[in-house]
Short mmCIF file of C-alpha atoms (C1' of nucleotides) in Angstrom, two decimals:
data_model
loop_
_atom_site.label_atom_id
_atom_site.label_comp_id
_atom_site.label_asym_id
_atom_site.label_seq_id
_atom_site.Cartn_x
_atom_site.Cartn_y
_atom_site.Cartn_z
CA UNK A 286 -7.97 -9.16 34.22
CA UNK A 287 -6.45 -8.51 37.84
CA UNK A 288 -8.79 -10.13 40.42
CA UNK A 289 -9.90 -7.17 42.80
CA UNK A 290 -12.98 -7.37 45.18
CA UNK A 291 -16.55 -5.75 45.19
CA UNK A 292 -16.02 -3.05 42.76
CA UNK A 293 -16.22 0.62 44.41
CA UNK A 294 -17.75 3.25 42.93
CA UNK A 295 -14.82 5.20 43.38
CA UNK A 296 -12.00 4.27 41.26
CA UNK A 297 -8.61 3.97 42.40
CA UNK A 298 -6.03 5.84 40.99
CA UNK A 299 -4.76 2.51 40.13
CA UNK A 300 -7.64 1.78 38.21
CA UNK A 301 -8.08 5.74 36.44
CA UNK A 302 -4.52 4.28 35.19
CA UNK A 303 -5.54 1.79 33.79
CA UNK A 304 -8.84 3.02 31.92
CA UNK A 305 -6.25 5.28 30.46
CA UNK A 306 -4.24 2.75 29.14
CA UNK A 307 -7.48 0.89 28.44
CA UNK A 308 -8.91 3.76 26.22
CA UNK A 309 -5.58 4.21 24.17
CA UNK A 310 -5.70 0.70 23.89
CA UNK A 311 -9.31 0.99 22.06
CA UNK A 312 -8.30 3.51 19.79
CA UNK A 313 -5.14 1.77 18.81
CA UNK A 314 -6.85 -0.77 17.83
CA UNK A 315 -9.51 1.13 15.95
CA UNK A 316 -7.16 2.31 14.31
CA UNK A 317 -4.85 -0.13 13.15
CA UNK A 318 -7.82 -2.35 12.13
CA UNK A 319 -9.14 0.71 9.83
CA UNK A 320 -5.52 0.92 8.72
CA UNK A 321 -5.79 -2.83 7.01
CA UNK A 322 -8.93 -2.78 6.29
CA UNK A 323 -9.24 0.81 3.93
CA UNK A 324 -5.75 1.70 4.13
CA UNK A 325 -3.91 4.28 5.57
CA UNK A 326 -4.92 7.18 3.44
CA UNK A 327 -8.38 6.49 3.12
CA UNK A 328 -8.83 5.98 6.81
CA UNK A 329 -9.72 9.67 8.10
CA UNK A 330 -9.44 9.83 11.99
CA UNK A 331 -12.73 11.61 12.47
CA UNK A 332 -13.82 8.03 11.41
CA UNK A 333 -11.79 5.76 13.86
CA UNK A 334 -12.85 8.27 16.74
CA UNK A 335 -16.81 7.89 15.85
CA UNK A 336 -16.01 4.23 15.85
CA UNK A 337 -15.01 4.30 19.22
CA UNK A 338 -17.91 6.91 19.97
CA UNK A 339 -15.92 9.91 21.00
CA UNK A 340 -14.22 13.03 18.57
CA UNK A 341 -11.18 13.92 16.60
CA UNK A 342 -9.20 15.94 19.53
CA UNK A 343 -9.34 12.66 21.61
CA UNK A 344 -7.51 10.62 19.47
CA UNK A 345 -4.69 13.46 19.79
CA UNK A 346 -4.84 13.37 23.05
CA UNK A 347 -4.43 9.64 23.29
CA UNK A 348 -2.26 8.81 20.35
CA UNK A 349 -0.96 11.52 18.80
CA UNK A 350 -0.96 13.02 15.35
CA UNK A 351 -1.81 10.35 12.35
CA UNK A 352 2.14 9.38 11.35
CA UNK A 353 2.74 8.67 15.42
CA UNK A 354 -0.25 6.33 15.39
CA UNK A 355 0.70 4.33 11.84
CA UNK A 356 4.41 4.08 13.74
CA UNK A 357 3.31 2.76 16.56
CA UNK A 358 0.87 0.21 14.88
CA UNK A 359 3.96 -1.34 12.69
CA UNK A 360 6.35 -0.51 15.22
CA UNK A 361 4.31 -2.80 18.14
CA UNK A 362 4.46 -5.80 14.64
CA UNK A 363 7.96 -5.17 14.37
CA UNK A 364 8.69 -5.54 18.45
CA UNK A 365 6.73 -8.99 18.59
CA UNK A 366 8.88 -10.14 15.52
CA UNK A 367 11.79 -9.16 17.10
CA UNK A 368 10.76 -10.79 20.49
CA UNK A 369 9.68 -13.87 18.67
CA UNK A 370 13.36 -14.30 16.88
CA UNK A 371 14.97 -13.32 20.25
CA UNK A 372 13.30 -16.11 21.82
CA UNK A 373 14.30 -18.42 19.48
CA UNK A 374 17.96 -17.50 19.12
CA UNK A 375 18.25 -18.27 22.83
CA UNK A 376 17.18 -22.05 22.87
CA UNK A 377 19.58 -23.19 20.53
CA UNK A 378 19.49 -26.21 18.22
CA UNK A 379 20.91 -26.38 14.47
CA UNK A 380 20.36 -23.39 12.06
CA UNK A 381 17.68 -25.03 10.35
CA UNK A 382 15.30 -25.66 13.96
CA UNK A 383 16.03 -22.19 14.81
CA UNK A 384 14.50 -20.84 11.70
CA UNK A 385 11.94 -22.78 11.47
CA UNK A 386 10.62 -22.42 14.96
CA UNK A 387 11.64 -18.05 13.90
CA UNK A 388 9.33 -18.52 10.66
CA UNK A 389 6.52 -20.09 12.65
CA UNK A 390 6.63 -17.26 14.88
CA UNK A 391 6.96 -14.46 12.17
CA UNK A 392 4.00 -16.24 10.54
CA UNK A 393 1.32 -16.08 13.08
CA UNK A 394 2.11 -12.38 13.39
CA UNK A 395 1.39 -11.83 10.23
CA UNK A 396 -2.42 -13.12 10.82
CA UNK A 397 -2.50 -10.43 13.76
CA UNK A 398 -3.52 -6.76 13.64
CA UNK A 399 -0.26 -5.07 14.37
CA UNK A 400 1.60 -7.83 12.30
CA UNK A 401 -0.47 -7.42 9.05
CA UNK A 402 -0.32 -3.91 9.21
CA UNK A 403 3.14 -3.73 8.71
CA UNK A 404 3.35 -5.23 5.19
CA UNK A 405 0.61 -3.12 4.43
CA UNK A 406 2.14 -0.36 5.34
CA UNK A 407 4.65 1.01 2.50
CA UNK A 408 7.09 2.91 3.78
CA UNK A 409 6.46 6.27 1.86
CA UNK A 410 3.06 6.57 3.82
CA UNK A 411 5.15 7.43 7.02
CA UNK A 412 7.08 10.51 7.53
CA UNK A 413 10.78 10.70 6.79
CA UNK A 414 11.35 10.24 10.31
CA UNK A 415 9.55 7.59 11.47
CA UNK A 416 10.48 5.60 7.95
CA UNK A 417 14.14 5.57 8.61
CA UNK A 418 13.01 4.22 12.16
CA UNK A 419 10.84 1.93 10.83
CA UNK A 420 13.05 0.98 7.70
CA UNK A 421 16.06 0.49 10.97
CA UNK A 422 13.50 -2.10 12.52
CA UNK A 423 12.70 -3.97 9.10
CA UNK A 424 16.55 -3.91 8.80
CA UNK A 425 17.79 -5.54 12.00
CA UNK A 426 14.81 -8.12 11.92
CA UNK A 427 15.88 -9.17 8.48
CA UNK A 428 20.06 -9.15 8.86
CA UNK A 429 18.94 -11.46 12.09
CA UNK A 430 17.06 -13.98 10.16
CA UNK A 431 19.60 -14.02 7.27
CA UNK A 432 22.29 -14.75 10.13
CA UNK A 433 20.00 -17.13 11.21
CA UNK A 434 20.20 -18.93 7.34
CA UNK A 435 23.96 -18.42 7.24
CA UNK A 436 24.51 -20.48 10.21
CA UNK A 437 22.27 -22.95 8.83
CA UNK A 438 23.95 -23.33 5.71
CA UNK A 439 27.67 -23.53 8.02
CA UNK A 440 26.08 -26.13 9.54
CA UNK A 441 25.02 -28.37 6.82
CA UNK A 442 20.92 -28.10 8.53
CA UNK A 443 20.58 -25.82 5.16
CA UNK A 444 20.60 -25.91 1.92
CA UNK A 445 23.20 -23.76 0.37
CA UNK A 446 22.56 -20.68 -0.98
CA UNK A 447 22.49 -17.21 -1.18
CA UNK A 448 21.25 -16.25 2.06
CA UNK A 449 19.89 -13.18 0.76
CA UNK A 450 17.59 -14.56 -1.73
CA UNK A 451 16.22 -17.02 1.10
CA UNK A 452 15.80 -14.76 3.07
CA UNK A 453 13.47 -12.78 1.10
CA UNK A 454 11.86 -15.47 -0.14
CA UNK A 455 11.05 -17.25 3.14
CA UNK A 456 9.73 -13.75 4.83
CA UNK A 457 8.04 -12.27 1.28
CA UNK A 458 6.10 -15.61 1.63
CA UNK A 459 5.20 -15.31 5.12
CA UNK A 460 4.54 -10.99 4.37
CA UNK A 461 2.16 -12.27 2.02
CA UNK A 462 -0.29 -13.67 4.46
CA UNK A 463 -1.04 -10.49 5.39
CA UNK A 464 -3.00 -9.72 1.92
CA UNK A 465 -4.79 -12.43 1.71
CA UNK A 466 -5.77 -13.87 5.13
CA UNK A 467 -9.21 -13.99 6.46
CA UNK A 468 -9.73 -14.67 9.58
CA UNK A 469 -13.90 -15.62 9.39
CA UNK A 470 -12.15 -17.80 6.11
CA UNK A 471 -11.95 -21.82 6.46
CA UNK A 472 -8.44 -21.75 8.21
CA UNK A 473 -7.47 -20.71 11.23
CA UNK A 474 -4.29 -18.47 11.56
CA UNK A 475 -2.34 -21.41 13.51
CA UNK A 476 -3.47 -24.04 10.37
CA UNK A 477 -2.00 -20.75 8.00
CA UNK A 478 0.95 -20.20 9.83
CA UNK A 479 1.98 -23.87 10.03
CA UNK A 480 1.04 -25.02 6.12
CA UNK A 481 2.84 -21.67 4.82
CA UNK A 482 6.06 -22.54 7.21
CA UNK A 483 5.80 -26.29 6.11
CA UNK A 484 5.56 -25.40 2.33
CA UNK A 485 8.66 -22.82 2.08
CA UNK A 486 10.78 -25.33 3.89
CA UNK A 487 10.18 -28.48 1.53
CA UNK A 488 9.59 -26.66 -1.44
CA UNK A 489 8.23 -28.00 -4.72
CA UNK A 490 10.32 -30.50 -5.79
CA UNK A 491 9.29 -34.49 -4.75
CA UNK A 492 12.81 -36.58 -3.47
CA UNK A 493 13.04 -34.64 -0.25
CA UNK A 494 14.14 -37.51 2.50
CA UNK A 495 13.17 -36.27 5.55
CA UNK A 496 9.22 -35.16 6.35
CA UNK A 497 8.73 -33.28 9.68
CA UNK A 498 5.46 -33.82 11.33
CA UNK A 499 2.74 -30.80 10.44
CA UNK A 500 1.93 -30.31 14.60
CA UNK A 501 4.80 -31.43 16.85
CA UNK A 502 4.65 -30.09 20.44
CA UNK A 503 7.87 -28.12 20.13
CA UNK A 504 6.35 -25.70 17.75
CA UNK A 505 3.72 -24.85 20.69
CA UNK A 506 1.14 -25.05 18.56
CA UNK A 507 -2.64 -24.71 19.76
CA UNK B 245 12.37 1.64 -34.28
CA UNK B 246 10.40 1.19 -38.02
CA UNK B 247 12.91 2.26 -40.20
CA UNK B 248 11.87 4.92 -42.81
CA UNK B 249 13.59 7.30 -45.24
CA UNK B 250 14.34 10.73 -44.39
CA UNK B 251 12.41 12.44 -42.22
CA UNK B 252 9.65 14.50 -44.03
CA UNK B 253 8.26 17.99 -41.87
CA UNK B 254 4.88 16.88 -42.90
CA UNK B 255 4.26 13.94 -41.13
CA UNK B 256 1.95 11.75 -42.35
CA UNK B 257 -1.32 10.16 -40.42
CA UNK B 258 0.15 7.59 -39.52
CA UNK B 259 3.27 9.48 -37.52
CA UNK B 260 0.88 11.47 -35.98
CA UNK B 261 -1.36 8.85 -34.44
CA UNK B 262 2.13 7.27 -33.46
CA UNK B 263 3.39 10.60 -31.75
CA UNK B 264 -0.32 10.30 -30.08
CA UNK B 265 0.76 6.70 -28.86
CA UNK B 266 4.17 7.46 -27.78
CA UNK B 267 2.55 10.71 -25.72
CA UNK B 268 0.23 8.07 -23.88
CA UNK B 269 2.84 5.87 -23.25
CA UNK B 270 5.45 8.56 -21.87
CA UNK B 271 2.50 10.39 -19.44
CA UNK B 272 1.58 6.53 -18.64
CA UNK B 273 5.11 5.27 -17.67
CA UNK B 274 5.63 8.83 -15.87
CA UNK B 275 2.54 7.79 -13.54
CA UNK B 276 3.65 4.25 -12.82
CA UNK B 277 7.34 5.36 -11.87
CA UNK B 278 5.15 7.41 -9.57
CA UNK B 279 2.77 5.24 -8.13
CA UNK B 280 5.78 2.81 -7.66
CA UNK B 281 8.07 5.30 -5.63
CA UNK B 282 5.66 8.01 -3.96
CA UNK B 283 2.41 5.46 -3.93
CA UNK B 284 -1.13 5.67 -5.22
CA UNK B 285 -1.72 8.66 -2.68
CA UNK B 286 1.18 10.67 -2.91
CA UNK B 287 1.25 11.35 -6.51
CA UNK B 288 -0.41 13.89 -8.14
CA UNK B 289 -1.54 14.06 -11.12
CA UNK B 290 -0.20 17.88 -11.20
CA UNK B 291 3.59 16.22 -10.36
CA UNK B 292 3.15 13.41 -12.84
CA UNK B 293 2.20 16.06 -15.86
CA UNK B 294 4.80 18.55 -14.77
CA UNK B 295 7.66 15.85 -14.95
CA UNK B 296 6.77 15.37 -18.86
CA UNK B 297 6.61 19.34 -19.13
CA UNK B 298 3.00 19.21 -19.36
CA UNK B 299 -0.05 20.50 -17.32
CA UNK B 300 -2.74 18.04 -15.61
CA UNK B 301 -5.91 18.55 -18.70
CA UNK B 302 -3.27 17.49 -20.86
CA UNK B 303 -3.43 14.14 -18.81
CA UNK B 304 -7.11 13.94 -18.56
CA UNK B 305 -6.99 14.53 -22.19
CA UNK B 306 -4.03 11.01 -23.07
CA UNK B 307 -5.70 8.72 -20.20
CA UNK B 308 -8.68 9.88 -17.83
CA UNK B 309 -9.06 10.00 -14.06
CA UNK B 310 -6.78 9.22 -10.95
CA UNK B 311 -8.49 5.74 -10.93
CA UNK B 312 -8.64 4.98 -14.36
CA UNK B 313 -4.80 5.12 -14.69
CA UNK B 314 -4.40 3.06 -11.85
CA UNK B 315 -6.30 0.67 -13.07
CA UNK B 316 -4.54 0.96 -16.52
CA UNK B 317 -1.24 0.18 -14.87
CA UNK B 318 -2.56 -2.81 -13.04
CA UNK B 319 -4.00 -4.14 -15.60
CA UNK B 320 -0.85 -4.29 -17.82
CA UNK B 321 0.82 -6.02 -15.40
CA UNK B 322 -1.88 -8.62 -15.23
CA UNK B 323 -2.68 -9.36 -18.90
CA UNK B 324 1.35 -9.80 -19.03
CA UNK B 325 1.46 -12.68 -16.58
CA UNK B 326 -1.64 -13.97 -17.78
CA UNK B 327 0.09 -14.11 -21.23
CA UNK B 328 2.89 -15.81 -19.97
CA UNK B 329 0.88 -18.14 -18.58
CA UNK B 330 -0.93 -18.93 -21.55
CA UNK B 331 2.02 -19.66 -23.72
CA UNK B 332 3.48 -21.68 -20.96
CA UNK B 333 0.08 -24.05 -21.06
CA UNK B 334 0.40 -24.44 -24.70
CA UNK B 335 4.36 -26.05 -24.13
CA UNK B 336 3.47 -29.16 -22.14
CA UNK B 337 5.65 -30.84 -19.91
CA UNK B 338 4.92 -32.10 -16.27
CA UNK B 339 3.26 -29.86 -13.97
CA UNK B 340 6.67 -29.26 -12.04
CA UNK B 341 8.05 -28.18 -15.79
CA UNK B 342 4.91 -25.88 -16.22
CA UNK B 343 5.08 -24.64 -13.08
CA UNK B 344 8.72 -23.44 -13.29
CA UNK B 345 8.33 -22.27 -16.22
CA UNK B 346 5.70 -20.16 -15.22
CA UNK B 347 6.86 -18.87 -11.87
CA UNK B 348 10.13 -17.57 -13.59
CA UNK B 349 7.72 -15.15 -16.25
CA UNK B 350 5.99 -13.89 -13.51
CA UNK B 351 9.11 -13.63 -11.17
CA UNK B 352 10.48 -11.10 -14.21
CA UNK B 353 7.12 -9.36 -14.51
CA UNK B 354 7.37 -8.89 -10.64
CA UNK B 355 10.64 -6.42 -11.51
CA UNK B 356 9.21 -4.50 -14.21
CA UNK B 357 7.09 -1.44 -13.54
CA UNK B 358 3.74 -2.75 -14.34
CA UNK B 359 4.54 -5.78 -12.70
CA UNK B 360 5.40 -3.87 -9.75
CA UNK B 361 2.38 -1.93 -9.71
CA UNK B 362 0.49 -4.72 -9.12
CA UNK B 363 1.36 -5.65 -5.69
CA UNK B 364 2.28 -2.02 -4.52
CA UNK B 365 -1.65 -1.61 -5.54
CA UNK B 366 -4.36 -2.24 -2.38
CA UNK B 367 -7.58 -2.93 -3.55
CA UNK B 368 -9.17 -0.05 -2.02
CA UNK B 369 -7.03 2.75 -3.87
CA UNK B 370 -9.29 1.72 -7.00
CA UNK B 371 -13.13 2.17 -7.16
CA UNK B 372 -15.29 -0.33 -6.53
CA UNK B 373 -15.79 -1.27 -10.12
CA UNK B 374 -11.71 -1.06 -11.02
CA UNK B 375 -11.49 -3.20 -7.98
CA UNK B 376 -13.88 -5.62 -9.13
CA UNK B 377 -12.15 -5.93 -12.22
CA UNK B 378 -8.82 -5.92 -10.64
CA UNK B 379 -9.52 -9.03 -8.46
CA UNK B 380 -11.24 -11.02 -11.18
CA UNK B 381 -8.15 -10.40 -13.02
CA UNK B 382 -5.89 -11.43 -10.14
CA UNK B 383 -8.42 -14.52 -8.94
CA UNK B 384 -8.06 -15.75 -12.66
CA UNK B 385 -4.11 -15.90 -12.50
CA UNK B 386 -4.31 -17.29 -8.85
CA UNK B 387 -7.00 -20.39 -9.96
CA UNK B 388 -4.88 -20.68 -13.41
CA UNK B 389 -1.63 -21.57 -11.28
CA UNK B 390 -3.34 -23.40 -8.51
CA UNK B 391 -4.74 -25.61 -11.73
CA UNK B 392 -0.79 -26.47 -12.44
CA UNK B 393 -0.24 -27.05 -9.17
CA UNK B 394 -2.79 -29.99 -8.69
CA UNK B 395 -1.43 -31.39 -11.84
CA UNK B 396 1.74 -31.41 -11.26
CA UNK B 397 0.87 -33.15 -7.90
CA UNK B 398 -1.12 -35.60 -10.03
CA UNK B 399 1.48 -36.70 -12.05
CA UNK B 400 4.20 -36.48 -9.06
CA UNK B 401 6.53 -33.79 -10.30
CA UNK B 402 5.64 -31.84 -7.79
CA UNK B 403 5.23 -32.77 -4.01
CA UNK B 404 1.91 -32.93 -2.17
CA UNK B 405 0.43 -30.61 -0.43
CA UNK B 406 -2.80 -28.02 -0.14
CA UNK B 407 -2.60 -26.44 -3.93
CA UNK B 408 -4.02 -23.57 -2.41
CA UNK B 409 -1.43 -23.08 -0.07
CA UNK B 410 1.31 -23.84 -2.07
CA UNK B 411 0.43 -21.27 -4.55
CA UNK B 412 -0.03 -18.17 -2.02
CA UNK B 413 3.32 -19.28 -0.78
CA UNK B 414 5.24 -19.29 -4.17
CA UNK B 415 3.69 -16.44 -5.37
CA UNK B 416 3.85 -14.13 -2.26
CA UNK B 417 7.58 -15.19 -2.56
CA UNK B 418 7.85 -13.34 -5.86
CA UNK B 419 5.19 -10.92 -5.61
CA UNK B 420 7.65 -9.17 -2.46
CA UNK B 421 10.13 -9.10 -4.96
CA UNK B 422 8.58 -6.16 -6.11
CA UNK B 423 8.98 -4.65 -2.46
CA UNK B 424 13.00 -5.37 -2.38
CA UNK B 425 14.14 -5.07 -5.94
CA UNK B 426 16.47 -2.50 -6.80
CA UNK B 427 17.04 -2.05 -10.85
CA UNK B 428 19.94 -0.42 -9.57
CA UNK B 429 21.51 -2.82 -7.03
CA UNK B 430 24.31 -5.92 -7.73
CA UNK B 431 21.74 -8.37 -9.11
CA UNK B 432 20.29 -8.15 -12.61
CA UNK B 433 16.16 -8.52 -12.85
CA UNK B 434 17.07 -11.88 -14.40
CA UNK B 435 19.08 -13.07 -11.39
CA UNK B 436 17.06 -12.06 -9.04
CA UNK B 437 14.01 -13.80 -10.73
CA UNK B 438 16.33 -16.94 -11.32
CA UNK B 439 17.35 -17.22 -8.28
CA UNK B 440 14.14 -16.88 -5.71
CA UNK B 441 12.09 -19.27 -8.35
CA UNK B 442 14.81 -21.53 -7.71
CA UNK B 443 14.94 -20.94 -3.87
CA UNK B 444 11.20 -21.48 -3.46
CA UNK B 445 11.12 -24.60 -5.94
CA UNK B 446 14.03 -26.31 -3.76
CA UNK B 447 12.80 -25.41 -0.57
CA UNK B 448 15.31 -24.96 2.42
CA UNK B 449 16.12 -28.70 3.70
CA UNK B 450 19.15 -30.56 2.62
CA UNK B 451 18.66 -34.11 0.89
CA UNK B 452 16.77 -33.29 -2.18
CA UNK B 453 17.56 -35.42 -5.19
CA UNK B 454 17.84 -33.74 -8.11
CA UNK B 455 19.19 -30.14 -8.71
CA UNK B 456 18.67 -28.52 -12.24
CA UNK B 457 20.69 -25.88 -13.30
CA UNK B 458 20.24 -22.37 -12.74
CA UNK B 459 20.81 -20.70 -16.35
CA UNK B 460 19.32 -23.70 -18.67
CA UNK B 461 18.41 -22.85 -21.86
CA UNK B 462 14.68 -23.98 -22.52
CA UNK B 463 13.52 -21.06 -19.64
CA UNK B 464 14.85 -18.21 -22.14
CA UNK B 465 17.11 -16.74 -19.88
CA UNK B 466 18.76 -12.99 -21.23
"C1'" DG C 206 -18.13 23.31 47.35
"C1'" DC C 207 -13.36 25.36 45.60
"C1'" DG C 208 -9.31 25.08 42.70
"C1'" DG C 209 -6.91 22.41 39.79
"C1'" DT C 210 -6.20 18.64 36.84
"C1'" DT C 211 -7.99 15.41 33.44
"C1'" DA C 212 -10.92 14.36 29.66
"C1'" DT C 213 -13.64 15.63 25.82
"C1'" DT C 214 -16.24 18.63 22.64
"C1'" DT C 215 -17.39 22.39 19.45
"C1'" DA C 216 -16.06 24.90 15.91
"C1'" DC C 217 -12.95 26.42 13.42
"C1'" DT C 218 -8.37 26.94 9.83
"C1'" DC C 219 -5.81 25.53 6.26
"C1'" DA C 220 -3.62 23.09 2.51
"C1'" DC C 221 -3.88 20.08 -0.95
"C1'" DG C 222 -5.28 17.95 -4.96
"C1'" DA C 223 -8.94 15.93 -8.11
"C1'" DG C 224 -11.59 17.28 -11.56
"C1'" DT C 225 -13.51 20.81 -15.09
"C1'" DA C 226 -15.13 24.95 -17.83
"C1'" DT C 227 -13.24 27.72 -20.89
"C1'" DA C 228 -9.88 29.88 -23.69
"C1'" DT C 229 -6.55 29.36 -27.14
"C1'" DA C 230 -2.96 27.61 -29.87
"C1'" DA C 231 -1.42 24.52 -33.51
"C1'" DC C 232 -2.29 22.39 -37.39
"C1'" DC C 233 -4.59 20.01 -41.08
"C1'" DT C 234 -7.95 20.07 -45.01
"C1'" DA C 235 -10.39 22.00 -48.55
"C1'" DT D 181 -7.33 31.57 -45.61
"C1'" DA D 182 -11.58 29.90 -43.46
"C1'" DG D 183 -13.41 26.31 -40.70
"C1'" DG D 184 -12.86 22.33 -38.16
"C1'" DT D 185 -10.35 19.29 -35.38
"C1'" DT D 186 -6.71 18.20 -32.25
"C1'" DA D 187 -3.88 19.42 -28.49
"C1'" DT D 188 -2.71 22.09 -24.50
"C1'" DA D 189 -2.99 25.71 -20.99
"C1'" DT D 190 -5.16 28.97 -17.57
"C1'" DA D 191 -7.79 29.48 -13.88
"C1'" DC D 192 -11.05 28.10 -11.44
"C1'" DT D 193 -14.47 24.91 -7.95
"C1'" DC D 194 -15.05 21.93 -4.51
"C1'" DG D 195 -14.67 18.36 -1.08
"C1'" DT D 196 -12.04 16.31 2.28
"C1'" DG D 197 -9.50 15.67 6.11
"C1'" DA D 198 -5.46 16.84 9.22
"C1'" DG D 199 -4.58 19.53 12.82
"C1'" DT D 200 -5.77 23.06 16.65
"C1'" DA D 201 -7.64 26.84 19.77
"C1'" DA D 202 -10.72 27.45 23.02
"C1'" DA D 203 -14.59 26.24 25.69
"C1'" DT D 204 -16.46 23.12 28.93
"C1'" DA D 205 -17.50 19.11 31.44
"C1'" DA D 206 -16.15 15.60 34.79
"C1'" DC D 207 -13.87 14.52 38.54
"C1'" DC D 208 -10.57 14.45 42.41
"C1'" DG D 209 -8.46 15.89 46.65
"C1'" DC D 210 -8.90 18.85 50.25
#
DNA sequence: GCGGTTATTTACTCACGAGTATATAACCTA
DNA sequence: TAGGTTATATACTCGTGAGTAAATAACCGC
């Protein structure tokens, strides 16, 4: 997407750069999209490399070996999330603001490639090393949001409660998005993301007093 | 547990087809345990039958193929929520009542093997006709709680909202329980499914009315 | 147009695990 | 104790797919 002029027919290095990055790109995403779609075991690289119209060795020599590629598919899920709540942490408000604005941002992850394919991903499908690293990630992300509930519950924005449980329930709500999404379905991911968010935070029960607006700007939704 | 009179060494038809039950049942739990910690993939069938002291025919012989006993297992778990969900249709109530009552039966399914199965299973580890089956079971349970839903919005118990929704989000609450759960860890399978029914019923925002009690009597709590 | 680097393919190896044919043991019945 | 049925094991086949060695093509700078 950078502007450059009349295109030469020889490339810059620059640009041999960026094909590289470019290429990996493709077959990340052939990948992870194979991932979701069969599953991890029943996805056989010679396939995701005739997707993309070249061979098996290619994929090595972009990617790596088939563990390095699952890792880096739920790792680059994991990084957003952990970008998203970072974000969030730093503009402040009460507890309950800040989660909701982290749960709207956790949600439309899960509607993405790289987001989805972590809670598809169980962690025995990974090798013992990249599953501790990945099991680290799913770790900090969660301990974060659970602070996140604490502070809400300190400062009265929250119901009480055992953060623990919320916390669980709240993300194995949002996780869940991930199975059953469909993009070419009637809603789109922002509509999903929002309802889901909207529904966890009132709950069932009818008598709640306050009743937040579905699409307020600060949400940034579409 | 049928108590009978001391033990003869001829044992009579009946024992026999019951030893025949109780050897289906032990090489059947042995593969769910499996499925459940190593996954679909990673099990063998040569592992599973060499953890009972047996060989893999012997298997072939009790329950059939790979996908067969997947499907099995899945389908346990099912018919048990869809039981529960029967009998809690034939009690009454409002919709909210129903739909507690019902959320809290599947919650405890969600910690017991079969149960767990269930959501540890992807679609595409069965064949196409197991996954047929499996999703008709699974759309069956999802219409037959949406159904309570819409009622209990009907007559008010419960809040409004998209039924649809509202149901992915409480049961993809309790569905990642079997992700988290540890039989093993503080919380007793009854807690735990106590507590997150109650956590998604309430919701996370303060000034709701009424607040039941966590260990009433009329949900059969241990 | 030569030498070296970068990109990609062909053509393998190798292990693993589902599924099965066949033997055989155990045991029950007549 | 013979003959049949039930239960279990041995010892295989076979396909699949990850991973790799080695050849080769494309291209770049000089």
């Amino acid at each position: 997407m950078t502007e450059r002029p009349t295109r030469s027919p020889w490339p810059s290095r620059r640009d041999r750069e960026t094909e590289r990055m470019d290429k990996r790109e493709a077959l990340l995403q052939a990948a992870v999209r194979s991932f979701n779609e069969k599953g991890f075991h029943a996805t056989s690289l010679d396939d995701v490399a005739a997707s993309m119209n070249v061979t098996k060795p290619t994929i090595y020599y972009y990617l790596g070996n088939k563990d390095e590629i699952l890792f880096e598919c739920v790792r680059r899920g994991l990084v957003s999330i952990r970008e998203i709540i970072r974000s969030v942490e730093e503009t402040g408000g009460t507890g309950y603001e800040r989660f909701r604005a982290l749960l709207l941002g956790y949600a439309r992850i899960m509607t993405e490639d790289f987001g989805m394919c972590i809670t598809r991903t169980a962690d025995h499908e990974l090798s013992p090393e990249s599953r501790a690293r990945f099991r680290a990630l799913k770790r900090e992300i969660d301990a974060t949001i659970r602070r996140v509930v604490e502070e809400g519950i300190a400062d009265g924005s929250i119901v009480p409660g055992d953060p623990r449980i919320m916390t669980f329930v709240a993300t194995g709500a949002l996780n869940w998005i991930a199975r059953w999404y469909d993009p070419s379905g009637p809603m789109s991911a922002e509509e999903v993301a929002q309802s889901c968010v909207e529904t966890i935070l009132r709950g069932f029960r009818p008598g709640t007093i306050a009743m937040e607006g579905t699409k307020n700007a600060d949400t940034g939704s579409i």
